[in-house]
PDB file of N, CA and C in Angstrom:
ATOM      1  N   MET A   1     112.733 111.250  99.968  1.00  0.00           N
ATOM      2  CA  MET A   1     114.071 111.199  99.439  1.00  0.00           C
ATOM      3  C   MET A   1     115.094 111.337 100.564  1.00  0.00           C
ATOM      4  N   GLU A   2     114.809 112.215 101.492  1.00  0.00           N
ATOM      5  CA  GLU A   2     115.741 112.399 102.602  1.00  0.00           C
ATOM      6  C   GLU A   2     115.795 111.159 103.477  1.00  0.00           C
ATOM      7  N   ARG A   3     114.666 110.480 103.614  1.00  0.00           N
ATOM      8  CA  ARG A   3     114.659 109.236 104.384  1.00  0.00           C
ATOM      9  C   ARG A   3     115.546 108.189 103.724  1.00  0.00           C
ATOM     10  N   SER A   4     115.460 108.090 102.414  1.00  0.00           N
ATOM     11  CA  SER A   4     116.277 107.100 101.709  1.00  0.00           C
ATOM     12  C   SER A   4     117.760 107.454 101.759  1.00  0.00           C
ATOM     13  N   MET A   5     118.075 108.730 101.836  1.00  0.00           N
ATOM     14  CA  MET A   5     119.482 109.131 101.959  1.00  0.00           C
ATOM     15  C   MET A   5     120.084 108.632 103.266  1.00  0.00           C
ATOM     16  N   LEU A   6     119.263 108.615 104.311  1.00  0.00           N
ATOM     17  CA  LEU A   6     119.738 108.192 105.627  1.00  0.00           C
ATOM     18  C   LEU A   6     119.433 106.728 105.928  1.00  0.00           C
ATOM     19  N   GLY A   7     118.664 106.081 105.069  1.00  0.00           N
ATOM     20  CA  GLY A   7     118.306 104.685 105.301  1.00  0.00           C
ATOM     21  C   GLY A   7     117.257 104.529 106.388  1.00  0.00           C
ATOM     22  N   ILE A   8     116.365 105.496 106.500  1.00  0.00           N
ATOM     23  CA  ILE A   8     115.324 105.477 107.525  1.00  0.00           C
ATOM     24  C   ILE A   8     114.001 105.085 106.873  1.00  0.00           C
ATOM     25  N   ARG A   9     113.256 104.205 107.540  1.00  0.00           N
ATOM     26  CA  ARG A   9     111.940 103.811 107.058  1.00  0.00           C
ATOM     27  C   ARG A   9     110.862 104.583 107.814  1.00  0.00           C
ATOM     28  N   LEU A  10     109.667 104.605 107.262  1.00  0.00           N
ATOM     29  CA  LEU A  10     108.548 105.262 107.935  1.00  0.00           C
ATOM     30  C   LEU A  10     108.244 104.605 109.277  1.00  0.00           C
ATOM     31  N   SER A  11     108.479 103.317 109.344  1.00  0.00           N
ATOM     32  CA  SER A  11     108.202 102.599 110.593  1.00  0.00           C
ATOM     33  C   SER A  11     109.162 102.993 111.715  1.00  0.00           C
ATOM     34  N   ASP A  12     110.275 103.644 111.369  1.00  0.00           N
ATOM     35  CA  ASP A  12     111.212 104.126 112.394  1.00  0.00           C
ATOM     36  C   ASP A  12     110.660 105.345 113.132  1.00  0.00           C
ATOM     37  N   LYS A  13     109.648 105.975 112.560  1.00  0.00           N
ATOM     38  CA  LYS A  13     108.950 107.120 113.162  1.00  0.00           C
ATOM     39  C   LYS A  13     109.893 108.271 113.528  1.00  0.00           C
ATOM     40  N   GLN A  14     110.718 108.639 112.586  1.00  0.00           N
ATOM     41  CA  GLN A  14     111.587 109.801 112.744  1.00  0.00           C
ATOM     42  C   GLN A  14     110.836 111.025 112.231  1.00  0.00           C
ATOM     43  N   THR A  15     110.904 112.122 112.953  1.00  0.00           N
ATOM     44  CA  THR A  15     110.232 113.339 112.508  1.00  0.00           C
ATOM     45  C   THR A  15     111.043 114.009 111.404  1.00  0.00           C
ATOM     46  N   LEU A  16     110.351 114.783 110.601  1.00  0.00           N
ATOM     47  CA  LEU A  16     111.014 115.490 109.510  1.00  0.00           C
ATOM     48  C   LEU A  16     112.039 116.482 110.046  1.00  0.00           C
ATOM     49  N   LYS A  17     111.746 117.047 111.189  1.00  0.00           N
ATOM     50  CA  LYS A  17     112.667 117.998 111.813  1.00  0.00           C
ATOM     51  C   LYS A  17     114.005 117.327 112.143  1.00  0.00           C
ATOM     52  N   ASN A  18     113.952 116.118 112.677  1.00  0.00           N
ATOM     53  CA  ASN A  18     115.179 115.384 112.993  1.00  0.00           C
ATOM     54  C   ASN A  18     115.937 114.981 111.730  1.00  0.00           C
ATOM     55  N   ILE A  19     115.187 114.577 110.713  1.00  0.00           N
ATOM     56  CA  ILE A  19     115.826 114.173 109.460  1.00  0.00           C
ATOM     57  C   ILE A  19     116.502 115.366 108.798  1.00  0.00           C
ATOM     58  N   ARG A  20     115.829 116.525 108.787  1.00  0.00           N
ATOM     59  CA  ARG A  20     116.425 117.726 108.193  1.00  0.00           C
ATOM     60  C   ARG A  20     117.665 118.167 108.956  1.00  0.00           C
ATOM     61  N   ALA A  21     117.681 117.959 110.259  1.00  0.00           N
ATOM     62  CA  ALA A  21     118.860 118.322 111.052  1.00  0.00           C
ATOM     63  C   ALA A  21     120.057 117.459 110.667  1.00  0.00           C
ATOM     64  N   LYS A  22     119.799 116.207 110.313  1.00  0.00           N
ATOM     65  CA  LYS A  22     120.892 115.306 109.934  1.00  0.00           C
ATOM     66  C   LYS A  22     121.377 115.568 108.511  1.00  0.00           C
ATOM     67  N   THR A  23     120.437 115.769 107.574  1.00  0.00           N
ATOM     68  CA  THR A  23     120.827 115.937 106.171  1.00  0.00           C
ATOM     69  C   THR A  23     121.239 117.361 105.839  1.00  0.00           C
ATOM     70  N   LYS A  24     120.772 118.327 106.618  1.00  0.00           N
ATOM     71  CA  LYS A  24     121.071 119.746 106.405  1.00  0.00           C
ATOM     72  C   LYS A  24     120.570 120.244 105.042  1.00  0.00           C
ATOM     73  N   ILE A  25     119.457 119.685 104.607  1.00  0.00           N
ATOM     74  CA  ILE A  25     118.834 120.115 103.356  1.00  0.00           C
ATOM     75  C   ILE A  25     117.858 121.243 103.666  1.00  0.00           C
ATOM     76  N   VAL A  26     117.915 122.296 102.869  1.00  0.00           N
ATOM     77  CA  VAL A  26     117.050 123.460 103.063  1.00  0.00           C
ATOM     78  C   VAL A  26     115.690 123.178 102.434  1.00  0.00           C
ATOM     79  N   ASP A  27     114.628 123.548 103.125  1.00  0.00           N
ATOM     80  CA  ASP A  27     113.281 123.386 102.605  1.00  0.00           C
ATOM     81  C   ASP A  27     113.095 124.332 101.420  1.00  0.00           C
ATOM     82  N   VAL A  28     112.727 123.778 100.289  1.00  0.00           N
ATOM     83  CA  VAL A  28     112.629 124.549  99.052  1.00  0.00           C
ATOM     84  C   VAL A  28     111.528 125.603  99.135  1.00  0.00           C
ATOM     85  N   ILE A  29     110.408 125.262  99.725  1.00  0.00           N
ATOM     86  CA  ILE A  29     109.287 126.203  99.806  1.00  0.00           C
ATOM     87  C   ILE A  29     109.656 127.411 100.657  1.00  0.00           C
ATOM     88  N   LYS A  30     110.302 127.166 101.787  1.00  0.00           N
ATOM     89  CA  LYS A  30     110.716 128.279 102.644  1.00  0.00           C
ATOM     90  C   LYS A  30     111.745 129.152 101.942  1.00  0.00           C
ATOM     91  N   LYS A  31     112.650 128.530 101.206  1.00  0.00           N
ATOM     92  CA  LYS A  31     113.691 129.287 100.501  1.00  0.00           C
ATOM     93  C   LYS A  31     113.081 130.169  99.414  1.00  0.00           C
ATOM     94  N   THR A  32     112.124 129.635  98.658  1.00  0.00           N
ATOM     95  CA  THR A  32     111.511 130.441  97.600  1.00  0.00           C
ATOM     96  C   THR A  32     110.688 131.583  98.178  1.00  0.00           C
ATOM     97  N   LYS A  33     109.998 131.338  99.290  1.00  0.00           N
ATOM     98  CA  LYS A  33     109.231 132.413  99.924  1.00  0.00           C
ATOM     99  C   LYS A  33     110.153 133.502 100.464  1.00  0.00           C
ATOM    100  N   THR A  34     111.292 133.095 101.027  1.00  0.00           N
ATOM    101  CA  THR A  34     112.256 134.074 101.531  1.00  0.00           C
ATOM    102  C   THR A  34     112.812 134.918 100.394  1.00  0.00           C
ATOM    103  N   LEU A  35     113.175 134.275  99.293  1.00  0.00           N
ATOM    104  CA  LEU A  35     113.717 135.012  98.154  1.00  0.00           C
ATOM    105  C   LEU A  35     112.673 135.952  97.550  1.00  0.00           C
ATOM    106  N   LYS A  36     111.422 135.494  97.479  1.00  0.00           N
ATOM    107  CA  LYS A  36     110.353 136.351  96.960  1.00  0.00           C
ATOM    108  C   LYS A  36     110.158 137.561  97.852  1.00  0.00           C
ATOM    109  N   TRP A  37     110.173 137.351  99.162  1.00  0.00           N
ATOM    110  CA  TRP A  37     109.981 138.441 100.127  1.00  0.00           C
ATOM    111  C   TRP A  37     111.097 139.470 100.006  1.00  0.00           C
ATOM    112  N   ARG A  38     112.330 139.004  99.935  1.00  0.00           N
ATOM    113  CA  ARG A  38     113.470 139.925  99.854  1.00  0.00           C
ATOM    114  C   ARG A  38     113.475 140.682  98.537  1.00  0.00           C
ATOM    115  N   TRP A  39     113.157 139.994  97.441  1.00  0.00           N
ATOM    116  CA  TRP A  39     113.163 140.658  96.143  1.00  0.00           C
ATOM    117  C   TRP A  39     112.050 141.701  96.067  1.00  0.00           C
ATOM    118  N   THR A  40     110.904 141.397  96.645  1.00  0.00           N
ATOM    119  CA  THR A  40     109.792 142.348  96.642  1.00  0.00           C
ATOM    120  C   THR A  40     110.165 143.624  97.374  1.00  0.00           C
ATOM    121  N   GLY A  41     110.785 143.487  98.543  1.00  0.00           N
ATOM    122  CA  GLY A  41     111.219 144.663  99.290  1.00  0.00           C
ATOM    123  C   GLY A  41     112.252 145.467  98.529  1.00  0.00           C
ATOM    124  N   HIS A  42     113.188 144.768  97.892  1.00  0.00           N
ATOM    125  CA  HIS A  42     114.223 145.439  97.102  1.00  0.00           C
ATOM    126  C   HIS A  42     113.602 146.191  95.930  1.00  0.00           C
ATOM    127  N   MET A  43     112.671 145.536  95.240  1.00  0.00           N
ATOM    128  CA  MET A  43     112.037 146.154  94.081  1.00  0.00           C
ATOM    129  C   MET A  43     111.223 147.377  94.495  1.00  0.00           C
ATOM    130  N   TRP A  44     110.495 147.281  95.588  1.00  0.00           N
ATOM    131  CA  TRP A  44     109.603 148.365  95.976  1.00  0.00           C
ATOM    132  C   TRP A  44     110.353 149.559  96.540  1.00  0.00           C
ATOM    133  N   ARG A  45     111.520 149.353  97.141  1.00  0.00           N
ATOM    134  CA  ARG A  45     112.302 150.471  97.677  1.00  0.00           C
ATOM    135  C   ARG A  45     113.082 151.209  96.596  1.00  0.00           C
ATOM    136  N   SER A  46     113.190 150.638  95.429  1.00  0.00           N
ATOM    137  CA  SER A  46     113.944 151.251  94.343  1.00  0.00           C
ATOM    138  C   SER A  46     113.290 152.559  93.905  1.00  0.00           C
ATOM    139  N   LYS A  47     114.102 153.572  93.705  1.00  0.00           N
ATOM    140  CA  LYS A  47     113.590 154.894  93.312  1.00  0.00           C
ATOM    141  C   LYS A  47     113.381 155.014  91.804  1.00  0.00           C
ATOM    142  N   THR A  48     114.095 154.217  91.036  1.00  0.00           N
ATOM    143  CA  THR A  48     113.995 154.319  89.583  1.00  0.00           C
ATOM    144  C   THR A  48     112.741 153.614  89.074  1.00  0.00           C
ATOM    145  N   ARG A  49     112.300 154.028  87.907  1.00  0.00           N
ATOM    146  CA  ARG A  49     111.116 153.444  87.284  1.00  0.00           C
ATOM    147  C   ARG A  49     111.553 152.209  86.512  1.00  0.00           C
ATOM    148  N   LYS A  50     111.136 151.029  86.950  1.00  0.00           N
ATOM    149  CA  LYS A  50     111.512 149.782  86.296  1.00  0.00           C
ATOM    150  C   LYS A  50     110.260 149.037  85.856  1.00  0.00           C
ATOM    151  N   TRP A  51     110.439 148.164  84.873  1.00  0.00           N
ATOM    152  CA  TRP A  51     109.288 147.436  84.351  1.00  0.00           C
ATOM    153  C   TRP A  51     108.754 146.431  85.364  1.00  0.00           C
ATOM    154  N   THR A  52     109.596 145.954  86.290  1.00  0.00           N
ATOM    155  CA  THR A  52     109.116 144.995  87.283  1.00  0.00           C
ATOM    156  C   THR A  52     108.073 145.624  88.198  1.00  0.00           C
ATOM    157  N   LYS A  53     108.289 146.863  88.557  1.00  0.00           N
ATOM    158  CA  LYS A  53     107.316 147.557  89.402  1.00  0.00           C
ATOM    159  C   LYS A  53     106.032 147.827  88.610  1.00  0.00           C
ATOM    160  N   ASP A  54     106.183 148.187  87.346  1.00  0.00           N
ATOM    161  CA  ASP A  54     105.012 148.440  86.503  1.00  0.00           C
ATOM    162  C   ASP A  54     104.166 147.179  86.321  1.00  0.00           C
ATOM    163  N   ILE A  55     104.824 146.053  86.113  1.00  0.00           N
ATOM    164  CA  ILE A  55     104.113 144.789  85.924  1.00  0.00           C
ATOM    165  C   ILE A  55     103.385 144.380  87.201  1.00  0.00           C
ATOM    166  N   THR A  56     104.011 144.626  88.346  1.00  0.00           N
ATOM    167  CA  THR A  56     103.389 144.263  89.621  1.00  0.00           C
ATOM    168  C   THR A  56     102.127 145.072  89.866  1.00  0.00           C
ATOM    169  N   GLU A  57     102.127 146.333  89.484  1.00  0.00           N
ATOM    170  CA  GLU A  57     100.979 147.206  89.708  1.00  0.00           C
ATOM    171  C   GLU A  57      99.897 147.063  88.642  1.00  0.00           C
ATOM    172  N   TRP A  58     100.220 146.502  87.490  1.00  0.00           N
ATOM    173  CA  TRP A  58      99.317 146.474  86.352  1.00  0.00           C
ATOM    174  C   TRP A  58      98.177 145.483  86.559  1.00  0.00           C
ATOM    175  N   TYR A  59      96.972 145.898  86.186  1.00  0.00           N
ATOM    176  CA  TYR A  59      95.800 145.028  86.182  1.00  0.00           C
ATOM    177  C   TYR A  59      95.176 145.090  84.799  1.00  0.00           C
ATOM    178  N   PRO A  60      94.714 143.962  84.270  1.00  0.00           N
ATOM    179  CA  PRO A  60      94.038 144.009  82.976  1.00  0.00           C
ATOM    180  C   PRO A  60      92.719 144.766  83.087  1.00  0.00           C
ATOM    181  N   ARG A  61      92.309 145.374  82.002  1.00  0.00           N
ATOM    182  CA  ARG A  61      91.119 146.232  82.038  1.00  0.00           C
ATOM    183  C   ARG A  61      89.846 145.458  82.335  1.00  0.00           C
ATOM    184  N   ASP A  62      89.727 144.278  81.759  1.00  0.00           N
ATOM    185  CA  ASP A  62      88.486 143.536  81.978  1.00  0.00           C
ATOM    186  C   ASP A  62      88.487 142.794  83.311  1.00  0.00           C
ATOM    187  N   GLY A  63      89.637 142.658  83.945  1.00  0.00           N
ATOM    188  CA  GLY A  63      89.710 142.030  85.258  1.00  0.00           C
ATOM    189  C   GLY A  63      89.606 140.517  85.243  1.00  0.00           C
ATOM    190  N   LYS A  64      89.637 139.908  84.062  1.00  0.00           N
ATOM    191  CA  LYS A  64      89.525 138.457  83.958  1.00  0.00           C
ATOM    192  C   LYS A  64      90.843 137.881  83.464  1.00  0.00           C
ATOM    193  N   ARG A  65      90.988 136.600  83.697  1.00  0.00           N
ATOM    194  CA  ARG A  65      92.181 135.909  83.214  1.00  0.00           C
ATOM    195  C   ARG A  65      91.774 134.920  82.129  1.00  0.00           C
ATOM    196  N   ARG A  66      92.689 134.708  81.229  1.00  0.00           N
ATOM    197  CA  ARG A  66      92.406 133.763  80.168  1.00  0.00           C
ATOM    198  C   ARG A  66      92.326 132.347  80.723  1.00  0.00           C
ATOM    199  N   ARG A  67      91.735 131.484  79.964  1.00  0.00           N
ATOM    200  CA  ARG A  67      91.599 130.094  80.370  1.00  0.00           C
ATOM    201  C   ARG A  67      92.983 129.464  80.538  1.00  0.00           C
ATOM    202  N   GLY A  68      93.150 128.736  81.619  1.00  0.00           N
ATOM    203  CA  GLY A  68      94.421 128.075  81.866  1.00  0.00           C
ATOM    204  C   GLY A  68      95.378 128.883  82.719  1.00  0.00           C
ATOM    205  N   ARG A  69      95.056 130.111  82.986  1.00  0.00           N
ATOM    206  CA  ARG A  69      95.922 130.946  83.822  1.00  0.00           C
ATOM    207  C   ARG A  69      95.612 130.702  85.287  1.00  0.00           C
ATOM    208  N   GLN A  70      96.598 130.969  86.118  1.00  0.00           N
ATOM    209  CA  GLN A  70      96.401 130.773  87.552  1.00  0.00           C
ATOM    210  C   GLN A  70      95.377 131.753  88.097  1.00  0.00           C
ATOM    211  N   ILE A  71      94.732 131.347  89.173  1.00  0.00           N
ATOM    212  CA  ILE A  71      93.713 132.190  89.788  1.00  0.00           C
ATOM    213  C   ILE A  71      94.367 133.296  90.596  1.00  0.00           C
ATOM    214  N   LYS A  72      95.432 132.945  91.297  1.00  0.00           N
ATOM    215  CA  LYS A  72      96.095 133.926  92.150  1.00  0.00           C
ATOM    216  C   LYS A  72      97.130 134.722  91.365  1.00  0.00           C
ATOM    217  N   ARG A  73      97.216 135.995  91.671  1.00  0.00           N
ATOM    218  CA  ARG A  73      98.265 136.829  91.111  1.00  0.00           C
ATOM    219  C   ARG A  73      99.505 136.707  91.973  1.00  0.00           C
ATOM    220  N   TRP A  74     100.614 137.194  91.467  1.00  0.00           N
ATOM    221  CA  TRP A  74     101.879 137.131  92.183  1.00  0.00           C
ATOM    222  C   TRP A  74     101.790 137.861  93.510  1.00  0.00           C
ATOM    223  N   GLU A  75     101.133 138.996  93.529  1.00  0.00           N
ATOM    224  CA  GLU A  75     101.083 139.789  94.750  1.00  0.00           C
ATOM    225  C   GLU A  75      99.974 139.355  95.704  1.00  0.00           C
ATOM    226  N   ASP A  76      99.150 138.382  95.319  1.00  0.00           N
ATOM    227  CA  ASP A  76      98.100 137.907  96.217  1.00  0.00           C
ATOM    228  C   ASP A  76      98.669 137.186  97.436  1.00  0.00           C
ATOM    229  N   ASP A  77      99.892 136.672  97.327  1.00  0.00           N
ATOM    230  CA  ASP A  77     100.541 136.011  98.462  1.00  0.00           C
ATOM    231  C   ASP A  77     100.962 136.998  99.535  1.00  0.00           C
ATOM    232  N   LEU A  78     101.195 138.228  99.146  1.00  0.00           N
ATOM    233  CA  LEU A  78     101.708 139.223 100.085  1.00  0.00           C
ATOM    234  C   LEU A  78     100.584 139.776 100.954  1.00  0.00           C
ATOM    235  N   PRO A  79     100.896 140.167 102.190  1.00  0.00           N
ATOM    236  CA  PRO A  79      99.848 140.684 103.081  1.00  0.00           C
ATOM    237  C   PRO A  79      99.350 142.055 102.629  1.00  0.00           C
ATOM    238  N   LYS A  80      98.194 142.435 103.133  1.00  0.00           N
ATOM    239  CA  LYS A  80      97.650 143.754 102.799  1.00  0.00           C
ATOM    240  C   LYS A  80      98.549 144.830 103.394  1.00  0.00           C
ATOM    241  N   GLY A  81      98.730 145.900 102.667  1.00  0.00           N
ATOM    242  CA  GLY A  81      99.579 146.988 103.144  1.00  0.00           C
ATOM    243  C   GLY A  81     101.058 146.730 102.953  1.00  0.00           C
ATOM    244  N   TRP A  82     101.419 145.789 102.081  1.00  0.00           N
ATOM    245  CA  TRP A  82     102.825 145.448 101.906  1.00  0.00           C
ATOM    246  C   TRP A  82     103.602 146.565 101.239  1.00  0.00           C
ATOM    247  N   ARG A  83     102.939 147.368 100.447  1.00  0.00           N
ATOM    248  CA  ARG A  83     103.654 148.431  99.739  1.00  0.00           C
ATOM    249  C   ARG A  83     104.181 149.490 100.689  1.00  0.00           C
ATOM    250  N   SER A  84     103.396 149.854 101.687  1.00  0.00           N
ATOM    251  CA  SER A  84     103.865 150.865 102.641  1.00  0.00           C
ATOM    252  C   SER A  84     104.907 150.295 103.596  1.00  0.00           C
ATOM    253  N   SER A  85     104.751 149.042 103.996  1.00  0.00           N
ATOM    254  CA  SER A  85     105.738 148.467 104.915  1.00  0.00           C
ATOM    255  C   SER A  85     107.038 148.108 104.202  1.00  0.00           C
ATOM    256  N   ALA A  86     107.001 147.901 102.888  1.00  0.00           N
ATOM    257  CA  ALA A  86     108.223 147.563 102.154  1.00  0.00           C
ATOM    258  C   ALA A  86     109.179 148.741 102.071  1.00  0.00           C
ATOM    259  N   ARG A  87     108.666 149.937 102.181  1.00  0.00           N
ATOM    260  CA  ARG A  87     109.535 151.113 102.113  1.00  0.00           C
ATOM    261  C   ARG A  87     110.444 151.227 103.334  1.00  0.00           C
ATOM    262  N   ASP A  88     109.998 150.724 104.467  1.00  0.00           N
ATOM    263  CA  ASP A  88     110.811 150.749 105.681  1.00  0.00           C
ATOM    264  C   ASP A  88     111.532 149.407 105.804  1.00  0.00           C
ATOM    265  N   ARG A  89     112.831 149.418 105.619  1.00  0.00           N
ATOM    266  CA  ARG A  89     113.625 148.197 105.581  1.00  0.00           C
ATOM    267  C   ARG A  89     113.586 147.428 106.896  1.00  0.00           C
ATOM    268  N   ILE A  90     113.565 148.114 108.022  1.00  0.00           N
ATOM    269  CA  ILE A  90     113.585 147.452 109.330  1.00  0.00           C
ATOM    270  C   ILE A  90     112.281 146.688 109.565  1.00  0.00           C
ATOM    271  N   ILE A  91     111.163 147.329 109.289  1.00  0.00           N
ATOM    272  CA  ILE A  91     109.864 146.663 109.449  1.00  0.00           C
ATOM    273  C   ILE A  91     109.752 145.486 108.485  1.00  0.00           C
ATOM    274  N   TRP A  92     110.205 145.690 107.252  1.00  0.00           N
ATOM    275  CA  TRP A  92     110.124 144.643 106.236  1.00  0.00           C
ATOM    276  C   TRP A  92     110.935 143.422 106.646  1.00  0.00           C
ATOM    277  N   LYS A  93     112.100 143.636 107.215  1.00  0.00           N
ATOM    278  CA  LYS A  93     112.952 142.535 107.655  1.00  0.00           C
ATOM    279  C   LYS A  93     112.297 141.763 108.805  1.00  0.00           C
ATOM    280  N   CYS A  94     111.614 142.477 109.702  1.00  0.00           N
ATOM    281  CA  CYS A  94     110.928 141.821 110.825  1.00  0.00           C
ATOM    282  C   CYS A  94     109.751 140.971 110.346  1.00  0.00           C
ATOM    283  N   LEU A  95     109.088 141.401 109.299  1.00  0.00           N
ATOM    284  CA  LEU A  95     107.926 140.676 108.793  1.00  0.00           C
ATOM    285  C   LEU A  95     108.303 139.454 107.953  1.00  0.00           C
ATOM    286  N   GLU A  96     109.559 139.360 107.540  1.00  0.00           N
ATOM    287  CA  GLU A  96     109.988 138.270 106.662  1.00  0.00           C
ATOM    288  C   GLU A  96     109.774 136.899 107.294  1.00  0.00           C
ATOM    289  N   GLU A  97     110.201 136.734 108.522  1.00  0.00           N
ATOM    290  CA  GLU A  97     110.085 135.433 109.172  1.00  0.00           C
ATOM    291  C   GLU A  97     108.624 135.029 109.352  1.00  0.00           C
ATOM    292  N   ALA A  98     107.778 135.984 109.698  1.00  0.00           N
ATOM    293  CA  ALA A  98     106.354 135.688 109.863  1.00  0.00           C
ATOM    294  C   ALA A  98     105.734 135.275 108.532  1.00  0.00           C
ATOM    295  N   TYR A  99     106.155 135.909 107.443  1.00  0.00           N
ATOM    296  CA  TYR A  99     105.631 135.571 106.121  1.00  0.00           C
ATOM    297  C   TYR A  99     106.033 134.156 105.720  1.00  0.00           C
ATOM    298  N   VAL A 100     107.299 133.836 105.931  1.00  0.00           N
ATOM    299  CA  VAL A 100     107.808 132.535 105.507  1.00  0.00           C
ATOM    300  C   VAL A 100     107.254 131.409 106.383  1.00  0.00           C
ATOM    301  N   GLN A 101     107.185 131.605 107.682  1.00  0.00           N
ATOM    302  CA  GLN A 101     106.750 130.548 108.595  1.00  0.00           C
ATOM    303  C   GLN A 101     105.236 130.365 108.617  1.00  0.00           C
ATOM    304  N   GLY A 102     104.494 131.462 108.608  1.00  0.00           N
ATOM    305  CA  GLY A 102     103.075 131.383 108.897  1.00  0.00           C
ATOM    306  C   GLY A 102     102.154 131.170 107.736  1.00  0.00           C
ATOM    307  N   GLN A 103     102.645 131.223 106.530  1.00  0.00           N
ATOM    308  CA  GLN A 103     101.751 131.150 105.394  1.00  0.00           C
ATOM    309  C   GLN A 103     101.621 129.715 104.889  1.00  0.00           C
ATOM    310  N   PRO A 104     100.402 129.215 104.721  1.00  0.00           N
ATOM    311  CA  PRO A 104     100.240 127.854 104.208  1.00  0.00           C
ATOM    312  C   PRO A 104     100.640 127.784 102.741  1.00  0.00           C
ATOM    313  N   ASP A 105     100.995 126.595 102.296  1.00  0.00           N
ATOM    314  CA  ASP A 105     101.464 126.416 100.917  1.00  0.00           C
ATOM    315  C   ASP A 105     100.344 126.458  99.926  1.00  0.00           C
TER     316      ASP A 105
END
């Protein structure tokens, strides 16, 4: 879509990085990962008891998922030890870029 906005064909061999620099369109996947990372840190640092924290920690008793449900849980994307590092805002902010850049889709 971005190529068609600029009138560029595949045969022109323009890199996606150059095209994004011209169109200034934000990568949706990176944006959603950034928002998820920031919201997780905000939720975990909260002192009050909220249902979002309860839902994140909750596991079904039988440990299985119904048919048609995703295999991965919401927190499976996060690195191990994220709960302890989320409490420290400075460390959490430093880890954000590594999470967004380094994780495959």
